[in-house]
Short mmCIF file of C-alpha atoms in Angstrom, two decimals:
data_model
loop_
_atom_site.label_atom_id
_atom_site.label_comp_id
_atom_site.label_asym_id
_atom_site.label_seq_id
_atom_site.Cartn_x
_atom_site.Cartn_y
_atom_site.Cartn_z
CA MET A 418 24.54 -68.08 -37.94
CA THR A 419 23.61 -64.68 -39.24
CA SER A 420 26.04 -61.86 -38.90
CA HIS A 421 24.75 -58.43 -37.96
CA GLU A 422 28.10 -56.74 -37.61
CA PRO A 423 28.40 -54.27 -40.45
CA ASP A 424 31.54 -52.78 -38.92
CA LEU A 425 33.56 -55.94 -39.24
CA VAL A 426 35.37 -57.47 -42.16
CA SER A 427 32.88 -59.80 -43.77
CA LEU A 428 33.27 -63.53 -43.57
CA ASP A 429 32.94 -63.82 -47.33
CA GLU A 430 35.72 -61.35 -47.94
CA LEU A 431 37.99 -63.11 -45.48
CA ARG A 432 37.12 -66.47 -47.00
CA SER A 433 37.89 -65.13 -50.43
CA VAL A 434 41.27 -63.75 -49.41
CA LEU A 435 42.26 -66.96 -47.66
CA GLY A 436 41.40 -68.89 -50.80
CA ALA A 437 43.36 -66.51 -52.99
CA TYR A 438 46.48 -66.68 -50.83
CA ALA A 439 46.42 -70.38 -50.02
CA GLY A 440 48.95 -71.07 -52.77
CA PRO A 441 49.60 -74.24 -54.74
CA GLU A 442 48.61 -77.63 -53.47
CA ASP A 443 52.15 -78.89 -52.97
CA PRO A 444 54.57 -77.59 -50.36
CA ARG A 445 57.41 -75.57 -51.84
CA GLU A 446 60.83 -77.10 -51.40
CA ARG A 447 63.71 -75.08 -50.13
CA SER A 448 66.65 -75.23 -52.43
CA ARG A 449 70.08 -75.86 -51.04
CA ARG A 450 69.60 -73.88 -47.93
CA ALA A 451 67.76 -75.22 -44.95
CA GLY A 452 68.05 -76.19 -41.33
CA TRP A 453 69.23 -79.70 -40.75
CA ARG A 454 66.31 -80.31 -38.44
CA ARG A 455 63.95 -80.13 -41.35
CA PHE A 456 65.90 -82.60 -43.35
CA ARG A 457 65.88 -85.08 -40.55
CA LEU A 458 62.16 -85.11 -41.22
CA LEU A 459 62.61 -85.12 -44.92
CA LEU A 460 64.61 -88.27 -44.65
CA ALA A 461 61.27 -89.88 -44.11
CA ALA A 462 59.34 -92.01 -46.50
CA GLY A 463 61.18 -94.23 -48.85
CA ALA A 464 64.84 -93.80 -48.05
CA VAL A 465 65.23 -97.51 -47.70
CA VAL A 466 63.64 -98.11 -51.06
CA ALA A 467 65.94 -95.61 -52.67
CA LEU A 468 69.00 -96.97 -50.98
CA VAL A 469 68.25 -100.44 -52.25
CA ALA A 470 67.48 -99.20 -55.74
CA ALA A 471 70.63 -97.18 -56.14
CA GLY A 472 72.61 -97.25 -59.36
CA VAL A 473 76.36 -97.27 -59.75
CA GLY A 474 77.92 -94.02 -60.82
CA ILE A 475 74.58 -92.27 -61.13
CA ALA A 476 75.96 -89.13 -59.56
CA ASP A 477 78.35 -88.48 -62.39
CA GLY A 478 75.60 -89.22 -64.87
CA PHE A 479 73.35 -86.55 -63.40
CA GLY A 480 76.15 -84.08 -62.85
CA ALA A 481 75.12 -83.66 -59.24
CA PHE A 482 78.75 -83.48 -58.20
CA ASP A 483 79.88 -81.09 -60.91
CA GLY A 484 82.39 -78.65 -59.48
CA ILE A 485 82.99 -80.68 -56.33
CA GLY A 486 86.50 -82.01 -56.85
CA ALA A 487 86.54 -83.87 -53.55
CA ALA A 488 83.66 -86.05 -54.77
CA HIS A 489 85.11 -86.99 -58.14
CA HIS A 490 86.64 -90.35 -57.45
CA PRO A 491 85.47 -93.95 -57.67
CA GLN A 492 83.53 -95.05 -54.64
CA THR A 493 85.69 -96.76 -52.06
CA GLY A 494 84.91 -98.40 -48.77
CA ALA A 495 85.34 -95.06 -47.02
CA ASP A 496 82.57 -93.54 -49.14
CA VAL A 497 79.93 -96.09 -48.19
CA LEU A 498 77.37 -94.72 -45.75
CA ASP A 499 78.12 -96.11 -42.32
CA ALA A 500 75.63 -98.20 -40.37
CA LYS A 501 74.76 -95.37 -37.98
CA THR A 502 73.85 -93.06 -40.83
CA LEU A 503 71.85 -95.72 -42.61
CA ALA A 504 70.00 -96.45 -39.38
CA GLY A 505 69.27 -92.74 -38.99
CA LEU A 506 67.80 -92.59 -42.48
CA ARG A 507 65.74 -95.69 -41.95
CA LYS A 508 64.42 -94.56 -38.58
CA ALA A 509 63.22 -91.26 -39.95
CA CYS A 510 61.03 -92.86 -42.59
CA PRO A 511 57.43 -93.49 -41.54
CA SER A 512 56.79 -95.66 -44.56
CA GLU A 513 58.89 -96.99 -47.36
CA THR A 514 56.30 -96.26 -49.97
CA VAL A 515 54.84 -92.90 -49.05
CA GLN A 516 55.47 -90.74 -52.09
CA SER A 517 52.70 -88.21 -51.74
CA PHE A 518 55.21 -85.46 -52.35
CA TYR A 519 58.83 -85.55 -53.38
CA MET A 520 61.29 -85.84 -50.53
CA PRO A 521 64.84 -86.00 -51.84
CA PHE A 522 66.24 -88.02 -48.96
CA CYS A 523 63.73 -90.73 -49.66
CA HIS A 524 65.16 -91.31 -53.11
CA LEU A 525 68.87 -91.39 -52.40
CA MET A 526 71.18 -93.35 -54.66
CA SER A 527 73.43 -94.98 -52.12
CA ASP A 528 76.11 -96.01 -54.59
CA SER A 529 76.68 -92.36 -55.40
CA ALA A 530 77.78 -91.50 -51.85
CA ARG A 531 81.20 -89.89 -51.50
CA LEU A 532 82.88 -88.94 -48.26
CA VAL A 533 84.10 -85.36 -48.56
CA GLY A 534 84.93 -84.21 -45.06
CA GLU A 535 84.19 -84.08 -41.39
CA VAL A 536 82.32 -81.66 -39.16
CA PRO A 537 83.40 -81.50 -35.51
CA SER A 538 80.68 -82.97 -33.26
CA TYR A 539 78.75 -84.19 -36.26
CA GLY A 540 81.21 -86.58 -37.83
CA ASP A 541 81.64 -87.50 -41.46
CA VAL A 542 80.09 -85.53 -44.31
CA TYR A 543 78.94 -87.29 -47.45
CA VAL A 544 77.63 -86.00 -50.74
CA ILE A 545 75.05 -88.15 -52.45
CA THR A 546 72.52 -87.71 -55.20
CA ASP A 547 68.93 -88.82 -55.48
CA THR A 548 66.86 -90.16 -58.35
CA ARG A 549 66.04 -86.63 -59.47
CA GLY A 550 69.68 -85.62 -59.65
CA ASP A 551 69.62 -83.35 -56.61
CA LEU A 552 72.79 -82.81 -54.63
CA CYS A 553 72.35 -83.99 -51.05
CA THR A 554 74.67 -83.47 -48.12
CA VAL A 555 74.39 -86.15 -45.47
CA PHE A 556 76.00 -85.84 -42.08
CA GLU A 557 76.93 -88.87 -40.04
CA GLY A 558 73.81 -89.98 -38.22
CA GLY A 559 71.36 -88.94 -40.90
CA ASP A 560 70.98 -85.15 -40.85
CA GLY A 561 71.54 -83.18 -44.01
CA SER A 562 69.99 -81.28 -46.87
CA CYS A 563 69.26 -81.57 -50.57
CA GLY A 564 68.96 -79.17 -53.46
CA PRO A 565 69.91 -78.61 -57.08
CA PRO A 566 73.58 -79.15 -57.97
CA LEU A 567 75.98 -76.29 -57.32
CA SER A 568 76.49 -73.73 -60.05
CA THR A 569 78.38 -70.51 -60.61
CA SER A 570 75.41 -68.50 -59.37
CA HIS A 571 74.84 -70.82 -56.42
CA PRO A 572 78.34 -72.09 -55.61
CA VAL A 573 77.71 -73.04 -51.98
CA THR A 574 75.18 -74.79 -49.78
CA PHE A 575 74.26 -73.49 -46.36
CA GLY A 576 72.88 -75.54 -43.49
CA ALA A 577 72.50 -74.29 -39.94
CA PHE A 578 71.67 -76.04 -36.72
CA ASN A 579 71.39 -75.19 -33.05
CA PRO A 580 69.95 -77.86 -30.75
CA SER A 581 69.34 -75.42 -27.89
CA SER A 582 68.81 -72.02 -29.40
CA THR A 583 66.49 -70.81 -26.66
CA THR A 584 68.85 -71.59 -23.81
CA GLY A 585 72.09 -71.14 -25.73
CA GLY A 586 73.60 -74.10 -27.52
CA THR A 587 76.37 -74.68 -30.01
CA PHE A 588 75.39 -73.11 -33.31
CA VAL A 589 76.85 -74.98 -36.25
CA ALA A 590 76.72 -73.88 -39.86
CA ALA A 591 78.24 -75.96 -42.61
CA GLY A 592 77.95 -76.71 -46.26
CA LEU A 593 79.56 -77.55 -49.56
CA ALA A 594 81.43 -75.21 -51.86
CA MET A 595 82.36 -75.51 -55.51
CA ASP A 596 85.94 -75.68 -56.65
CA GLY A 597 87.27 -72.14 -56.74
CA VAL A 598 85.38 -70.98 -53.64
CA VAL A 599 87.96 -70.18 -50.98
CA ALA A 600 85.70 -68.95 -48.19
CA VAL A 601 82.13 -68.39 -47.12
CA SER A 602 81.13 -65.37 -45.09
CA PHE A 603 77.89 -64.54 -43.33
CA THR A 604 76.55 -62.85 -40.24
CA VAL A 605 75.46 -64.63 -37.10
CA GLY A 606 73.53 -62.55 -34.62
CA GLY A 607 74.83 -59.42 -36.30
CA THR A 608 78.47 -60.52 -36.18
CA ALA A 609 80.27 -61.10 -39.46
CA VAL A 610 82.27 -64.30 -39.82
CA ARG A 611 84.41 -65.66 -42.64
CA VAL A 612 84.97 -69.40 -42.88
CA PRO A 613 87.61 -71.01 -45.10
CA VAL A 614 86.70 -73.85 -47.46
CA ARG A 615 88.69 -77.06 -47.28
CA ASN A 616 88.13 -79.89 -49.76
CA ASN A 617 84.81 -78.38 -50.85
CA VAL A 618 83.49 -78.28 -47.27
CA TRP A 619 83.18 -75.34 -44.88
CA VAL A 620 82.24 -75.54 -41.20
CA TYR A 621 81.58 -72.92 -38.54
CA SER A 622 80.61 -73.39 -34.90
CA GLN A 623 79.81 -70.95 -32.14
CA PRO A 624 79.23 -72.22 -28.58
CA SER A 625 76.63 -70.78 -26.19
CA SER A 626 74.72 -69.25 -29.03
CA HIS A 627 71.06 -68.38 -29.53
CA ALA A 628 71.53 -68.21 -33.28
CA THR A 629 69.62 -70.52 -35.58
CA ASP A 630 70.58 -69.17 -38.96
CA GLY A 631 73.04 -67.04 -40.87
CA ARG A 632 72.40 -64.01 -43.04
CA CYS A 633 74.22 -61.94 -45.64
CA ILE A 634 75.78 -65.09 -47.07
CA LEU A 635 78.62 -64.58 -49.54
CA ALA A 636 80.85 -67.00 -51.43
CA HIS A 637 84.40 -65.72 -51.91
CA LEU A 638 86.09 -66.97 -55.07
CA ASP A 639 89.78 -67.47 -55.68
CA ASP A 640 89.84 -64.60 -58.18
CA GLY A 641 88.84 -62.15 -55.46
CA THR A 642 85.23 -61.78 -56.51
CA THR A 643 82.19 -62.68 -54.47
CA VAL A 644 78.84 -64.28 -55.27
CA THR A 645 75.60 -63.83 -53.33
CA PRO A 646 74.19 -67.36 -53.48
CA PHE A 647 70.96 -66.66 -51.58
CA PRO A 648 69.74 -63.22 -52.55
CA GLU A 649 66.38 -64.03 -50.98
CA VAL A 650 67.95 -64.07 -47.52
CA PRO A 651 67.94 -60.53 -46.16
CA CYS A 652 70.85 -59.08 -44.25
CA SER A 653 68.72 -57.80 -41.40
CA MET B 452 32.96 -86.93 -47.43
CA ALA B 453 33.35 -89.13 -50.49
CA PRO B 454 32.93 -92.85 -49.78
CA ALA B 455 36.15 -93.47 -51.68
CA THR B 456 38.03 -91.33 -49.16
CA VAL B 457 36.57 -93.27 -46.26
CA SER B 458 37.50 -96.50 -47.99
CA LEU B 459 41.06 -95.30 -48.50
CA ALA B 460 41.27 -94.20 -44.88
CA THR B 461 39.97 -97.55 -43.70
CA ARG B 462 42.60 -99.39 -45.70
CA ALA B 463 45.34 -96.99 -44.69
CA CYS B 464 44.43 -97.47 -41.04
CA ARG B 465 45.07 -101.17 -41.52
CA GLY B 466 48.54 -100.49 -42.83
CA ASP B 467 47.87 -100.51 -46.57
CA ASP B 468 50.67 -98.29 -47.94
CA ALA B 469 49.15 -97.97 -51.40
CA ALA B 470 45.93 -96.69 -49.86
CA LEU B 471 47.92 -94.32 -47.69
CA ASN B 472 49.60 -92.87 -50.75
CA GLU B 473 46.28 -92.27 -52.45
CA LEU B 474 44.79 -90.83 -49.30
CA LEU B 475 47.69 -88.42 -48.83
CA ALA B 476 47.42 -87.32 -52.43
CA GLU B 477 43.77 -86.53 -51.82
CA LEU B 478 44.28 -84.75 -48.52
CA ARG B 479 47.45 -82.94 -49.51
CA PRO B 480 46.01 -79.78 -51.10
CA LEU B 481 43.79 -79.05 -48.12
CA VAL B 482 46.47 -79.87 -45.57
CA VAL B 483 49.17 -77.87 -47.33
CA ARG B 484 47.03 -74.80 -47.86
CA THR B 485 45.59 -74.90 -44.37
CA THR B 486 49.01 -75.21 -42.82
CA ARG B 487 50.39 -72.48 -45.04
CA LEU B 488 47.61 -70.08 -44.10
CA VAL B 489 47.98 -70.72 -40.39
CA VAL B 490 51.76 -70.33 -40.30
CA GLY B 491 51.77 -67.45 -42.75
CA SER B 492 52.18 -67.90 -46.46
CA GLY B 493 55.41 -66.61 -47.89
CA SER B 494 57.65 -68.01 -45.15
CA TRP B 495 59.75 -71.10 -45.46
CA ALA B 496 58.55 -72.14 -42.03
CA ALA B 497 55.07 -72.47 -43.55
CA GLU B 498 56.36 -74.79 -46.25
CA ASP B 499 58.25 -76.83 -43.66
CA ALA B 500 55.12 -77.04 -41.54
CA ALA B 501 53.14 -78.34 -44.48
CA GLN B 502 55.59 -81.14 -45.13
CA GLU B 503 55.85 -81.99 -41.46
CA ALA B 504 52.07 -82.10 -41.16
CA LEU B 505 51.87 -84.58 -44.02
CA LEU B 506 54.48 -86.72 -42.34
CA ASP B 507 52.52 -86.54 -39.08
CA ILE B 508 49.47 -87.78 -40.92
CA SER B 509 51.33 -90.63 -42.57
CA ARG B 510 52.78 -91.65 -39.22
CA GLY B 511 49.56 -91.36 -37.28
CA ILE B 512 47.06 -92.86 -39.68
CA THR B 513 47.10 -96.30 -38.07
CA GLY B 514 45.91 -94.73 -34.83
CA LEU B 515 42.86 -93.12 -36.43
CA ARG B 516 39.77 -94.57 -34.75
CA ASP B 517 37.06 -93.39 -37.13
CA PRO B 518 37.93 -93.43 -40.85
CA ASN B 519 34.76 -91.39 -41.51
CA ALA B 520 36.42 -88.51 -39.71
CA VAL B 521 39.71 -88.66 -41.59
CA ARG B 522 39.38 -85.20 -43.13
CA THR B 523 38.71 -83.49 -39.82
CA TRP B 524 41.43 -85.54 -38.18
CA ALA B 525 43.95 -84.59 -40.87
CA LEU B 526 43.06 -80.94 -40.42
CA ARG B 527 43.47 -81.24 -36.67
CA VAL B 528 46.92 -82.77 -37.13
CA ALA B 529 47.86 -80.07 -39.64
CA VAL B 530 46.65 -77.18 -37.52
CA ARG B 531 48.36 -78.43 -34.40
CA ARG B 532 51.61 -78.76 -36.27
CA ALA B 533 51.12 -75.32 -37.79
CA ILE B 534 50.39 -73.66 -34.45
CA ARG B 535 53.39 -75.30 -32.86
CA ILE B 536 55.66 -74.13 -35.62
CA SER B 537 54.12 -70.66 -35.63
CA ARG B 538 54.82 -70.25 -31.94
CA ARG B 539 58.33 -71.54 -32.27
CA GLU B 540 59.02 -69.29 -35.22
CA ARG B 541 57.67 -66.33 -33.32
CA LEU B 542 60.02 -67.19 -30.51
CA LEU B 543 63.00 -67.51 -32.74
CA ARG B 544 61.90 -64.64 -34.99
CA LEU B 545 64.77 -65.34 -37.30
CA ARG B 546 63.30 -67.68 -39.85
CA ASN B 547 59.87 -66.19 -39.69
CA ALA B 548 60.81 -63.44 -42.07
CA PRO B 549 58.85 -63.78 -45.28
CA SER B 550 60.83 -64.78 -48.31
CA ALA B 551 60.41 -62.39 -51.20
CA GLU B 552 60.90 -65.27 -53.61
CA LEU B 553 58.18 -67.32 -51.96
CA GLU B 554 55.82 -64.39 -51.61
CA ARG B 555 56.09 -63.75 -55.33
CA GLU B 556 55.43 -67.40 -56.04
CA LEU B 557 52.38 -67.60 -53.79
CA GLU B 558 50.87 -64.25 -54.63
CA PRO B 559 47.52 -64.41 -56.42
CA ALA B 560 47.63 -63.51 -60.08
CA HIS B 561 44.89 -60.90 -59.73
CA GLY B 562 45.20 -59.65 -56.17
CA ASP B 563 44.11 -56.13 -55.33
CA GLY B 564 45.43 -53.74 -52.72
CA ARG B 565 42.70 -54.36 -50.24
CA ALA B 566 43.04 -58.15 -50.50
CA ALA B 567 46.80 -57.90 -50.00
CA ALA B 568 46.32 -55.64 -46.99
CA LEU B 569 43.80 -58.03 -45.52
CA LYS B 570 46.14 -60.98 -46.00
CA HIS B 571 48.98 -59.00 -44.44
CA ALA B 572 46.75 -58.18 -41.50
CA PHE B 573 45.69 -61.81 -41.23
CA ASP B 574 49.32 -62.89 -40.94
CA ARG B 575 49.64 -60.58 -37.94
CA LEU B 576 46.94 -62.37 -35.96
CA SER B 577 47.92 -64.94 -33.35
CA PRO B 578 48.30 -68.51 -34.65
CA ARG B 579 45.22 -69.54 -32.68
CA LEU B 580 43.02 -66.91 -34.27
CA ARG B 581 44.39 -67.70 -37.71
CA ALA B 582 43.76 -71.40 -37.18
CA THR B 583 40.17 -70.77 -36.16
CA ALA B 584 39.47 -68.66 -39.21
CA VAL B 585 41.22 -71.06 -41.58
CA LEU B 586 39.39 -74.11 -40.30
CA ARG B 587 35.99 -72.39 -40.41
CA LEU B 588 36.30 -70.33 -43.56
CA HIS B 589 38.88 -72.07 -45.72
CA ALA B 590 38.54 -75.72 -44.73
CA GLY B 591 34.80 -75.40 -44.14
CA LEU B 592 34.63 -77.20 -40.80
CA SER B 593 31.60 -76.71 -38.60
CA GLU B 594 31.93 -74.87 -35.32
CA GLN B 595 31.90 -78.16 -33.44
CA GLU B 596 34.54 -79.70 -35.74
CA THR B 597 36.68 -76.61 -35.40
CA ALA B 598 36.34 -76.77 -31.64
CA ASP B 599 37.35 -80.42 -31.67
CA ALA B 600 40.33 -79.71 -33.89
CA LEU B 601 41.55 -76.91 -31.66
CA GLY B 602 40.68 -78.62 -28.40
CA CYS B 603 38.42 -75.82 -27.23
CA SER B 604 34.71 -75.07 -26.82
CA VAL B 605 32.32 -73.94 -29.52
CA GLY B 606 32.01 -70.68 -27.62
CA THR B 607 35.73 -70.13 -27.92
CA VAL B 608 35.56 -70.77 -31.66
CA LYS B 609 32.87 -68.11 -31.98
CA SER B 610 34.74 -65.59 -29.89
CA ASN B 611 38.02 -66.33 -31.70
CA LEU B 612 36.40 -65.68 -35.05
CA HIS B 613 34.80 -62.50 -33.82
CA ASP B 614 38.07 -61.35 -32.29
CA ALA B 615 39.90 -62.10 -35.54
CA ARG B 616 37.46 -60.03 -37.57
CA ARG B 617 37.60 -57.18 -35.09
CA ARG B 618 41.39 -57.08 -35.24
CA LEU B 619 41.43 -57.41 -39.00
CA THR B 620 39.03 -54.51 -39.29
CA ARG B 621 41.27 -52.35 -37.12
CA LEU B 622 44.43 -53.35 -39.00
CA LEU B 623 42.74 -52.68 -42.33
CA SER B 624 41.62 -49.31 -41.11
CA GLU B 625 45.17 -48.50 -40.02
CA ALA B 626 46.31 -49.46 -43.51
CA GLY B 627 43.92 -46.88 -44.95
CA PHE B 628 41.11 -49.14 -46.07
CA ALA B 629 37.50 -48.51 -45.24
CA PRO B 630 36.60 -50.43 -42.10
CA THR B 631 32.96 -50.91 -42.95
CA VAL B 632 32.05 -53.87 -45.05
CA GLU B 633 28.56 -54.92 -45.96
CA GLN B 634 27.08 -57.56 -43.74
CA LYS B 635 26.81 -61.06 -45.00
CA GLY B 636 24.29 -63.78 -44.42
CA GLU B 637 24.66 -67.39 -43.54
CA LEU B 638 27.96 -68.85 -42.53
CA ARG B 639 28.02 -72.30 -43.91
#
């Protein structure tokens, strides 16, 4: 096909720009902060392999639980992932051996699981690490998120979920917080909320909501200071 | 397409996980970049879409009828996932906001003002127009393959591409860049 349209952007220029902006060949991974829906998908590929291959006490070895007091105890029966959660992980995996790109939930170390709390309507909350030493939060049933361990500059995780955002469902935001973080605040649909932290876990729910995410996220420390853990998330 | 790719696809179709891994590694750059360009690079939704597209491919490979067409099929899967996510993100609006961190990471090392303006304009096109341009110009599919991937006619592919260029020209002009660009020859 020959183009005779001198007034239009050329195909070569457009091709060149697309090539320049296509980015690296691997998908970028969100750190710490992501919708649970996504991580249901990320559970895919290899979770079963990882669960079988888990090592005892690996979490402490990698420091994935540093700063999470509620997770620093020997694993007991209560910490073991329940059958429903294991089934959720297994179901989400299309193949046990697909490792084309790194998916944290497919490399979980099951023996590192520690029960740290409960989220209303979602059940138990576990922390668990993977073979790379990421900190993963797993909710009963198999949802959750993974990211680097908490630190003083990133002392909280933030996950948000709304099953019916278009028609108005229950918006739930929850995450982990380091020792010393007393509350997490953020805005939902322009309204500011402040959520207390209990045993390193914070949970917020809002019924009949169209929200899918929170903004202006702040971690409030016990010395009265605040930390902005996700400066890349704008306030508006 | 390389015979090795067809061989991998054939084995993967039969349930060979090792072949599937190799095949995904081979297809990944094209799938990820295509998905990213259709959704809009610089947004986390684009990165999510890329991962979800790869999972779609790994799940659907056993249903692929013609291993010779694995590349086109993978692109079709990726674009459909990307369009779906683009529309949803438009609806929600919330997570569609570009991430400054990601934009910095994905920005070309030697981009100029006009190229950046053109990419910005491209991100403002509808997902369908973006998908058409990406499949034709970035992935290098033929008009017929692009039509098959998008589930439309060859005529629609042509008009989509023309429409995209017309809109890009207008948006570039609004951004203060000269609308006239020299004509080019064959579209491969």
